[in-house]
Amino acid sequence: MVDQNKIKEAVKLLLEGIGENVSREGLADTPERIARMYTEIFAGMDQNASEHLSRVFTVENNEMVLEKDIVFYSMCEHHMLPFYGKAHIAYIPDGKVVGLSKLARTVEVYARRLQIQEKMTGQIADAIMENLSPKGVMVMVEAEHMCMTMRGVKKPGSQTVSIAARGVFQENDRLQKQFFGMLGVR
Ligand code: ZN
Protein backbone atom coordinates (compact mmCIF):
# COMPACT_ATOMS: atom_id res chain seq x y z
CA MET A 1 0.00 0.00 0.00
CA VAL A 2 1.15 3.52 -0.79
CA ASP A 3 1.99 5.54 2.35
CA GLN A 4 0.91 9.07 1.42
CA ASN A 5 2.49 10.67 4.50
CA LYS A 6 5.88 9.21 3.72
CA ILE A 7 5.64 10.45 0.14
CA LYS A 8 4.71 13.94 1.35
CA GLU A 9 7.70 14.03 3.69
CA ALA A 10 10.00 12.72 0.98
CA VAL A 11 8.84 15.28 -1.59
CA LYS A 12 9.42 18.10 0.90
CA LEU A 13 12.94 16.81 1.46
CA LEU A 14 13.48 16.45 -2.28
CA LEU A 15 12.38 20.05 -2.86
CA GLU A 16 14.77 21.22 -0.15
CA GLY A 17 17.48 19.08 -1.71
CA ILE A 18 17.19 20.83 -5.08
CA GLY A 19 17.36 24.16 -3.29
CA GLU A 20 13.69 25.08 -3.42
CA ASN A 21 11.77 27.07 -0.88
CA VAL A 22 9.09 24.57 0.16
CA SER A 23 6.87 27.24 1.64
CA ARG A 24 6.55 29.36 -1.47
CA GLU A 25 3.03 29.60 -2.82
CA GLY A 26 3.43 27.47 -5.95
CA LEU A 27 4.88 24.54 -4.00
CA ALA A 28 2.58 24.65 -1.00
CA ASP A 29 0.37 21.78 -2.17
CA THR A 30 2.95 19.95 -4.27
CA PRO A 31 3.88 17.23 -1.71
CA GLU A 32 0.19 16.45 -1.14
CA ARG A 33 -0.51 16.50 -4.88
CA ILE A 34 2.36 14.14 -5.68
CA ALA A 35 1.30 11.77 -2.90
CA ARG A 36 -2.17 11.53 -4.46
CA MET A 37 -0.75 11.15 -7.95
CA TYR A 38 1.62 8.36 -6.90
CA THR A 39 -1.30 6.50 -5.35
CA GLU A 40 -2.83 6.45 -8.81
CA ILE A 41 0.21 5.78 -10.98
CA PHE A 42 1.55 3.04 -8.72
CA ALA A 43 -1.83 1.39 -8.14
CA GLY A 44 -0.67 -1.71 -10.03
CA MET A 45 1.56 -2.73 -7.11
CA ASP A 46 -1.48 -3.88 -5.16
CA GLN A 47 -3.13 -5.59 -8.11
CA ASN A 48 -2.88 -8.99 -9.64
CA ALA A 49 -3.52 -9.66 -13.34
CA SER A 50 -5.52 -12.77 -12.50
CA GLU A 51 -8.28 -10.48 -11.17
CA HIS A 52 -8.84 -9.57 -14.80
CA LEU A 53 -7.81 -12.74 -16.60
CA SER A 54 -9.72 -15.28 -14.53
CA ARG A 55 -13.06 -14.68 -16.24
CA VAL A 56 -12.65 -16.76 -19.37
CA PHE A 57 -14.94 -17.81 -22.20
CA THR A 58 -14.83 -21.13 -23.97
CA VAL A 59 -14.16 -21.11 -27.71
CA GLU A 60 -13.81 -23.81 -30.34
CA ASN A 61 -12.00 -21.67 -32.87
CA ASN A 62 -8.39 -21.40 -31.77
CA GLU A 63 -7.25 -18.73 -34.22
CA MET A 64 -4.79 -16.03 -33.24
CA VAL A 65 -6.26 -13.12 -31.28
CA LEU A 66 -4.45 -9.79 -31.55
CA GLU A 67 -5.10 -6.70 -29.47
CA LYS A 68 -2.85 -3.91 -30.67
CA ASP A 69 -2.06 -0.30 -29.76
CA ILE A 70 -2.85 -0.63 -26.06
CA VAL A 71 -1.62 2.73 -24.76
CA PHE A 72 0.15 2.64 -21.40
CA TYR A 73 2.12 4.91 -19.06
CA SER A 74 4.70 3.54 -16.69
CA MET A 75 7.63 4.75 -14.57
CA CYS A 76 11.20 3.60 -15.08
CA GLU A 77 12.63 2.24 -11.85
CA HIS A 78 16.09 3.62 -12.50
CA HIS A 79 15.14 7.28 -12.79
CA MET A 80 11.50 7.42 -11.68
CA LEU A 81 10.70 9.13 -14.96
CA PRO A 82 7.85 8.09 -17.24
CA PHE A 83 8.11 5.73 -20.14
CA TYR A 84 5.05 5.33 -22.28
CA GLY A 85 3.89 3.89 -25.54
CA LYS A 86 1.93 0.97 -26.89
CA ALA A 87 1.66 -2.70 -26.12
CA HIS A 88 0.54 -5.29 -28.67
CA ILE A 89 -0.61 -8.69 -27.47
CA ALA A 90 -1.32 -11.77 -29.54
CA TYR A 91 -2.23 -15.20 -28.31
CA ILE A 92 -3.41 -18.47 -29.73
CA PRO A 93 -6.12 -19.84 -27.46
CA ASP A 94 -6.42 -23.40 -26.39
CA GLY A 95 -10.16 -23.31 -25.82
CA LYS A 96 -10.14 -20.26 -23.54
CA VAL A 97 -10.30 -16.54 -24.31
CA VAL A 98 -10.89 -13.38 -22.28
CA GLY A 99 -12.72 -10.18 -23.10
CA LEU A 100 -10.41 -7.85 -25.03
CA SER A 101 -10.62 -5.11 -22.39
CA LYS A 102 -9.02 -7.56 -19.93
CA LEU A 103 -5.82 -7.55 -21.95
CA ALA A 104 -5.66 -3.76 -21.61
CA ARG A 105 -6.33 -4.13 -17.86
CA THR A 106 -3.47 -6.60 -17.61
CA VAL A 107 -1.13 -4.08 -19.22
CA GLU A 108 -2.27 -1.48 -16.66
CA VAL A 109 -1.56 -3.78 -13.73
CA TYR A 110 2.08 -4.10 -14.77
CA ALA A 111 2.52 -0.54 -16.09
CA ARG A 112 1.33 1.12 -12.88
CA ARG A 113 4.39 0.39 -10.83
CA LEU A 114 8.12 1.09 -11.02
CA GLN A 115 9.19 -0.89 -14.02
CA ILE A 116 11.76 -1.98 -16.55
CA GLN A 117 10.22 -2.26 -20.02
CA GLU A 118 11.68 -5.68 -20.78
CA LYS A 119 10.45 -7.06 -17.46
CA MET A 120 6.95 -5.64 -18.00
CA THR A 121 6.79 -7.24 -21.46
CA GLY A 122 7.60 -10.64 -19.97
CA GLN A 123 5.20 -10.22 -17.05
CA ILE A 124 2.30 -9.52 -19.42
CA ALA A 125 3.12 -12.61 -21.47
CA ASP A 126 3.53 -14.80 -18.37
CA ALA A 127 0.26 -13.61 -16.83
CA ILE A 128 -1.62 -14.61 -19.99
CA MET A 129 0.15 -17.98 -20.12
CA GLU A 130 -0.68 -18.70 -16.49
CA ASN A 131 -4.31 -17.65 -16.59
CA LEU A 132 -5.45 -18.73 -20.06
CA SER A 133 -3.06 -21.60 -20.75
CA PRO A 134 -3.05 -20.70 -24.44
CA LYS A 135 -0.92 -22.44 -27.07
CA GLY A 136 1.28 -19.37 -27.16
CA VAL A 137 1.57 -15.66 -26.46
CA MET A 138 3.55 -12.90 -28.11
CA VAL A 139 3.86 -9.42 -26.62
CA MET A 140 5.58 -6.44 -28.18
CA VAL A 141 6.02 -3.13 -26.36
CA GLU A 142 7.17 0.08 -28.03
CA ALA A 143 7.96 2.97 -25.70
CA GLU A 144 9.63 6.31 -25.37
CA HIS A 145 11.63 6.74 -22.17
CA MET A 146 11.84 10.21 -20.68
CA CYS A 147 15.16 9.26 -19.08
CA MET A 148 16.48 8.84 -22.63
CA THR A 149 14.87 11.91 -24.15
CA MET A 150 14.99 14.69 -21.55
CA ARG A 151 18.36 13.88 -20.01
CA GLY A 152 21.52 11.88 -20.73
CA VAL A 153 21.82 10.92 -24.37
CA LYS A 154 18.79 13.07 -25.35
CA LYS A 155 17.35 11.20 -28.27
CA PRO A 156 13.83 12.57 -28.65
CA GLY A 157 11.39 10.26 -30.35
CA SER A 158 13.61 7.20 -30.03
CA GLN A 159 11.62 4.08 -29.33
CA THR A 160 12.64 1.11 -27.28
CA VAL A 161 11.09 -2.11 -28.57
CA SER A 162 10.85 -5.24 -26.47
CA ILE A 163 9.37 -8.61 -27.26
CA ALA A 164 8.33 -11.64 -25.26
CA ALA A 165 7.39 -14.91 -26.93
CA ARG A 166 5.94 -17.86 -25.07
CA GLY A 167 4.69 -21.30 -26.10
CA VAL A 168 4.33 -21.94 -29.83
CA PHE A 169 5.51 -18.42 -30.68
CA GLN A 170 8.96 -19.23 -29.35
CA GLU A 171 10.06 -21.52 -32.15
CA ASN A 172 7.56 -20.86 -34.89
CA ASP A 173 8.89 -18.30 -37.39
CA ARG A 174 5.69 -18.39 -39.42
CA LEU A 175 3.62 -17.35 -36.39
CA GLN A 176 6.06 -14.61 -35.46
CA LYS A 177 5.95 -13.32 -39.04
CA GLN A 178 2.16 -13.39 -38.94
CA PHE A 179 2.25 -11.37 -35.70
CA PHE A 180 4.61 -8.75 -37.13
CA GLY A 181 2.62 -8.69 -40.37
CA MET A 182 -0.60 -7.94 -38.50
CA LEU A 183 1.20 -5.08 -36.75
CA GLY A 184 2.50 -3.73 -40.04
CA VAL A 185 6.13 -4.32 -38.98
CA ARG A 186 8.37 -5.43 -41.85
ZN1 ZN B 1 15.33 5.31 -16.81
mmCIF file of C-alpha atoms and ligand atoms in Angstrom:
data_model
loop_
_atom_site.group_PDB
_atom_site.id
_atom_site.type_symbol
_atom_site.label_atom_id
_atom_site.label_comp_id
_atom_site.label_asym_id
_atom_site.label_seq_id
_atom_site.Cartn_x
_atom_site.Cartn_y
_atom_site.Cartn_z
ATOM 1 C CA MET A 1 0.000 0.000 0.000
ATOM 2 C CA VAL A 2 1.154 3.518 -0.794
ATOM 3 C CA ASP A 3 1.986 5.542 2.352
ATOM 4 C CA GLN A 4 0.907 9.071 1.424
ATOM 5 C CA ASN A 5 2.489 10.666 4.495
ATOM 6 C CA LYS A 6 5.877 9.206 3.719
ATOM 7 C CA ILE A 7 5.644 10.451 0.139
ATOM 8 C CA LYS A 8 4.712 13.942 1.353
ATOM 9 C CA GLU A 9 7.702 14.029 3.691
ATOM 10 C CA ALA A 10 10.002 12.723 0.983
ATOM 11 C CA VAL A 11 8.841 15.280 -1.589
ATOM 12 C CA LYS A 12 9.416 18.096 0.903
ATOM 13 C CA LEU A 13 12.943 16.815 1.456
ATOM 14 C CA LEU A 14 13.477 16.453 -2.281
ATOM 15 C CA LEU A 15 12.383 20.048 -2.862
ATOM 16 C CA GLU A 16 14.771 21.216 -0.155
ATOM 17 C CA GLY A 17 17.475 19.083 -1.713
ATOM 18 C CA ILE A 18 17.194 20.828 -5.079
ATOM 19 C CA GLY A 19 17.360 24.161 -3.286
ATOM 20 C CA GLU A 20 13.692 25.079 -3.423
ATOM 21 C CA ASN A 21 11.766 27.067 -0.876
ATOM 22 C CA VAL A 22 9.093 24.571 0.157
ATOM 23 C CA SER A 23 6.869 27.242 1.640
ATOM 24 C CA ARG A 24 6.547 29.361 -1.471
ATOM 25 C CA GLU A 25 3.031 29.598 -2.821
ATOM 26 C CA GLY A 26 3.431 27.466 -5.951
ATOM 27 C CA LEU A 27 4.880 24.545 -4.005
ATOM 28 C CA ALA A 28 2.579 24.650 -0.999
ATOM 29 C CA ASP A 29 0.371 21.785 -2.175
ATOM 30 C CA THR A 30 2.946 19.946 -4.266
ATOM 31 C CA PRO A 31 3.881 17.234 -1.714
ATOM 32 C CA GLU A 32 0.192 16.451 -1.140
ATOM 33 C CA ARG A 33 -0.510 16.495 -4.881
ATOM 34 C CA ILE A 34 2.364 14.144 -5.682
ATOM 35 C CA ALA A 35 1.296 11.775 -2.905
ATOM 36 C CA ARG A 36 -2.174 11.532 -4.460
ATOM 37 C CA MET A 37 -0.745 11.147 -7.946
ATOM 38 C CA TYR A 38 1.615 8.363 -6.896
ATOM 39 C CA THR A 39 -1.298 6.499 -5.353
ATOM 40 C CA GLU A 40 -2.829 6.447 -8.815
ATOM 41 C CA ILE A 41 0.212 5.778 -10.982
ATOM 42 C CA PHE A 42 1.552 3.041 -8.715
ATOM 43 C CA ALA A 43 -1.830 1.388 -8.143
ATOM 44 C CA GLY A 44 -0.665 -1.706 -10.031
ATOM 45 C CA MET A 45 1.560 -2.728 -7.114
ATOM 46 C CA ASP A 46 -1.484 -3.878 -5.162
ATOM 47 C CA GLN A 47 -3.126 -5.585 -8.114
ATOM 48 C CA ASN A 48 -2.877 -8.994 -9.643
ATOM 49 C CA ALA A 49 -3.520 -9.657 -13.343
ATOM 50 C CA SER A 50 -5.521 -12.768 -12.500
ATOM 51 C CA GLU A 51 -8.279 -10.478 -11.170
ATOM 52 C CA HIS A 52 -8.836 -9.573 -14.804
ATOM 53 C CA LEU A 53 -7.809 -12.742 -16.598
ATOM 54 C CA SER A 54 -9.718 -15.281 -14.531
ATOM 55 C CA ARG A 55 -13.056 -14.682 -16.242
ATOM 56 C CA VAL A 56 -12.649 -16.762 -19.372
ATOM 57 C CA PHE A 57 -14.935 -17.806 -22.199
ATOM 58 C CA THR A 58 -14.831 -21.128 -23.968
ATOM 59 C CA VAL A 59 -14.163 -21.110 -27.707
ATOM 60 C CA GLU A 60 -13.808 -23.811 -30.339
ATOM 61 C CA ASN A 61 -12.002 -21.672 -32.874
ATOM 62 C CA ASN A 62 -8.393 -21.401 -31.765
ATOM 63 C CA GLU A 63 -7.248 -18.734 -34.220
ATOM 64 C CA MET A 64 -4.787 -16.028 -33.237
ATOM 65 C CA VAL A 65 -6.256 -13.119 -31.277
ATOM 66 C CA LEU A 66 -4.449 -9.789 -31.547
ATOM 67 C CA GLU A 67 -5.101 -6.696 -29.465
ATOM 68 C CA LYS A 68 -2.850 -3.905 -30.666
ATOM 69 C CA ASP A 69 -2.059 -0.305 -29.760
ATOM 70 C CA ILE A 70 -2.851 -0.630 -26.060
ATOM 71 C CA VAL A 71 -1.623 2.729 -24.761
ATOM 72 C CA PHE A 72 0.149 2.637 -21.396
ATOM 73 C CA TYR A 73 2.117 4.907 -19.065
ATOM 74 C CA SER A 74 4.697 3.538 -16.685
ATOM 75 C CA MET A 75 7.628 4.753 -14.572
ATOM 76 C CA CYS A 76 11.199 3.599 -15.075
ATOM 77 C CA GLU A 77 12.625 2.239 -11.854
ATOM 78 C CA HIS A 78 16.093 3.619 -12.497
ATOM 79 C CA HIS A 79 15.143 7.279 -12.790
ATOM 80 C CA MET A 80 11.503 7.423 -11.677
ATOM 81 C CA LEU A 81 10.703 9.129 -14.958
ATOM 82 C CA PRO A 82 7.850 8.092 -17.245
ATOM 83 C CA PHE A 83 8.112 5.735 -20.137
ATOM 84 C CA TYR A 84 5.052 5.326 -22.285
ATOM 85 C CA GLY A 85 3.892 3.891 -25.544
ATOM 86 C CA LYS A 86 1.935 0.974 -26.888
ATOM 87 C CA ALA A 87 1.660 -2.703 -26.122
ATOM 88 C CA HIS A 88 0.543 -5.286 -28.671
ATOM 89 C CA ILE A 89 -0.613 -8.685 -27.468
ATOM 90 C CA ALA A 90 -1.323 -11.774 -29.538
ATOM 91 C CA TYR A 91 -2.233 -15.204 -28.307
ATOM 92 C CA ILE A 92 -3.414 -18.471 -29.733
ATOM 93 C CA PRO A 93 -6.122 -19.837 -27.459
ATOM 94 C CA ASP A 94 -6.417 -23.400 -26.389
ATOM 95 C CA GLY A 95 -10.164 -23.314 -25.819
ATOM 96 C CA LYS A 96 -10.139 -20.265 -23.542
ATOM 97 C CA VAL A 97 -10.301 -16.540 -24.314
ATOM 98 C CA VAL A 98 -10.886 -13.378 -22.281
ATOM 99 C CA GLY A 99 -12.719 -10.178 -23.097
ATOM 100 C CA LEU A 100 -10.408 -7.852 -25.026
ATOM 101 C CA SER A 101 -10.616 -5.111 -22.387
ATOM 102 C CA LYS A 102 -9.025 -7.561 -19.932
ATOM 103 C CA LEU A 103 -5.823 -7.547 -21.952
ATOM 104 C CA ALA A 104 -5.656 -3.762 -21.610
ATOM 105 C CA ARG A 105 -6.333 -4.128 -17.862
ATOM 106 C CA THR A 106 -3.475 -6.601 -17.611
ATOM 107 C CA VAL A 107 -1.126 -4.079 -19.224
ATOM 108 C CA GLU A 108 -2.271 -1.480 -16.656
ATOM 109 C CA VAL A 109 -1.557 -3.785 -13.726
ATOM 110 C CA TYR A 110 2.084 -4.096 -14.771
ATOM 111 C CA ALA A 111 2.523 -0.539 -16.087
ATOM 112 C CA ARG A 112 1.329 1.120 -12.884
ATOM 113 C CA ARG A 113 4.393 0.387 -10.832
ATOM 114 C CA LEU A 114 8.117 1.089 -11.020
ATOM 115 C CA GLN A 115 9.195 -0.891 -14.023
ATOM 116 C CA ILE A 116 11.756 -1.983 -16.550
ATOM 117 C CA GLN A 117 10.225 -2.255 -20.017
ATOM 118 C CA GLU A 118 11.684 -5.685 -20.782
ATOM 119 C CA LYS A 119 10.450 -7.057 -17.461
ATOM 120 C CA MET A 120 6.948 -5.639 -17.998
ATOM 121 C CA THR A 121 6.793 -7.235 -21.460
ATOM 122 C CA GLY A 122 7.601 -10.636 -19.969
ATOM 123 C CA GLN A 123 5.201 -10.215 -17.054
ATOM 124 C CA ILE A 124 2.297 -9.522 -19.419
ATOM 125 C CA ALA A 125 3.123 -12.613 -21.474
ATOM 126 C CA ASP A 126 3.535 -14.800 -18.365
ATOM 127 C CA ALA A 127 0.256 -13.612 -16.832
ATOM 128 C CA ILE A 128 -1.616 -14.609 -19.993
ATOM 129 C CA MET A 129 0.147 -17.984 -20.125
ATOM 130 C CA GLU A 130 -0.684 -18.703 -16.487
ATOM 131 C CA ASN A 131 -4.310 -17.652 -16.586
ATOM 132 C CA LEU A 132 -5.447 -18.727 -20.055
ATOM 133 C CA SER A 133 -3.060 -21.602 -20.748
ATOM 134 C CA PRO A 134 -3.049 -20.700 -24.442
ATOM 135 C CA LYS A 135 -0.924 -22.440 -27.066
ATOM 136 C CA GLY A 136 1.275 -19.373 -27.165
ATOM 137 C CA VAL A 137 1.571 -15.660 -26.457
ATOM 138 C CA MET A 138 3.548 -12.902 -28.109
ATOM 139 C CA VAL A 139 3.861 -9.421 -26.623
ATOM 140 C CA MET A 140 5.575 -6.436 -28.184
ATOM 141 C CA VAL A 141 6.016 -3.133 -26.360
ATOM 142 C CA GLU A 142 7.166 0.080 -28.030
ATOM 143 C CA ALA A 143 7.956 2.968 -25.702
ATOM 144 C CA GLU A 144 9.627 6.309 -25.368
ATOM 145 C CA HIS A 145 11.627 6.738 -22.166
ATOM 146 C CA MET A 146 11.836 10.210 -20.677
ATOM 147 C CA CYS A 147 15.161 9.264 -19.079
ATOM 148 C CA MET A 148 16.483 8.838 -22.627
ATOM 149 C CA THR A 149 14.872 11.907 -24.154
ATOM 150 C CA MET A 150 14.987 14.693 -21.550
ATOM 151 C CA ARG A 151 18.355 13.877 -20.015
ATOM 152 C CA GLY A 152 21.520 11.883 -20.732
ATOM 153 C CA VAL A 153 21.825 10.922 -24.368
ATOM 154 C CA LYS A 154 18.790 13.075 -25.346
ATOM 155 C CA LYS A 155 17.350 11.197 -28.271
ATOM 156 C CA PRO A 156 13.830 12.569 -28.647
ATOM 157 C CA GLY A 157 11.386 10.260 -30.350
ATOM 158 C CA SER A 158 13.609 7.202 -30.035
ATOM 159 C CA GLN A 159 11.617 4.082 -29.334
ATOM 160 C CA THR A 160 12.637 1.106 -27.280
ATOM 161 C CA VAL A 161 11.090 -2.108 -28.568
ATOM 162 C CA SER A 162 10.849 -5.245 -26.467
ATOM 163 C CA ILE A 163 9.369 -8.611 -27.256
ATOM 164 C CA ALA A 164 8.330 -11.638 -25.261
ATOM 165 C CA ALA A 165 7.394 -14.911 -26.929
ATOM 166 C CA ARG A 166 5.940 -17.864 -25.067
ATOM 167 C CA GLY A 167 4.694 -21.301 -26.103
ATOM 168 C CA VAL A 168 4.330 -21.941 -29.832
ATOM 169 C CA PHE A 169 5.515 -18.423 -30.678
ATOM 170 C CA GLN A 170 8.958 -19.233 -29.346
ATOM 171 C CA GLU A 171 10.056 -21.521 -32.147
ATOM 172 C CA ASN A 172 7.563 -20.862 -34.893
ATOM 173 C CA ASP A 173 8.886 -18.298 -37.390
ATOM 174 C CA ARG A 174 5.694 -18.387 -39.424
ATOM 175 C CA LEU A 175 3.622 -17.349 -36.387
ATOM 176 C CA GLN A 176 6.064 -14.610 -35.460
ATOM 177 C CA LYS A 177 5.947 -13.318 -39.045
ATOM 178 C CA GLN A 178 2.163 -13.393 -38.943
ATOM 179 C CA PHE A 179 2.247 -11.367 -35.701
ATOM 180 C CA PHE A 180 4.607 -8.746 -37.131
ATOM 181 C CA GLY A 181 2.616 -8.689 -40.368
ATOM 182 C CA MET A 182 -0.603 -7.944 -38.497
ATOM 183 C CA LEU A 183 1.199 -5.083 -36.753
ATOM 184 C CA GLY A 184 2.497 -3.730 -40.042
ATOM 185 C CA VAL A 185 6.127 -4.316 -38.981
ATOM 186 C CA ARG A 186 8.366 -5.428 -41.848
HETATM 187 ZN ZN ZN B 1 15.333 5.306 -16.813
#
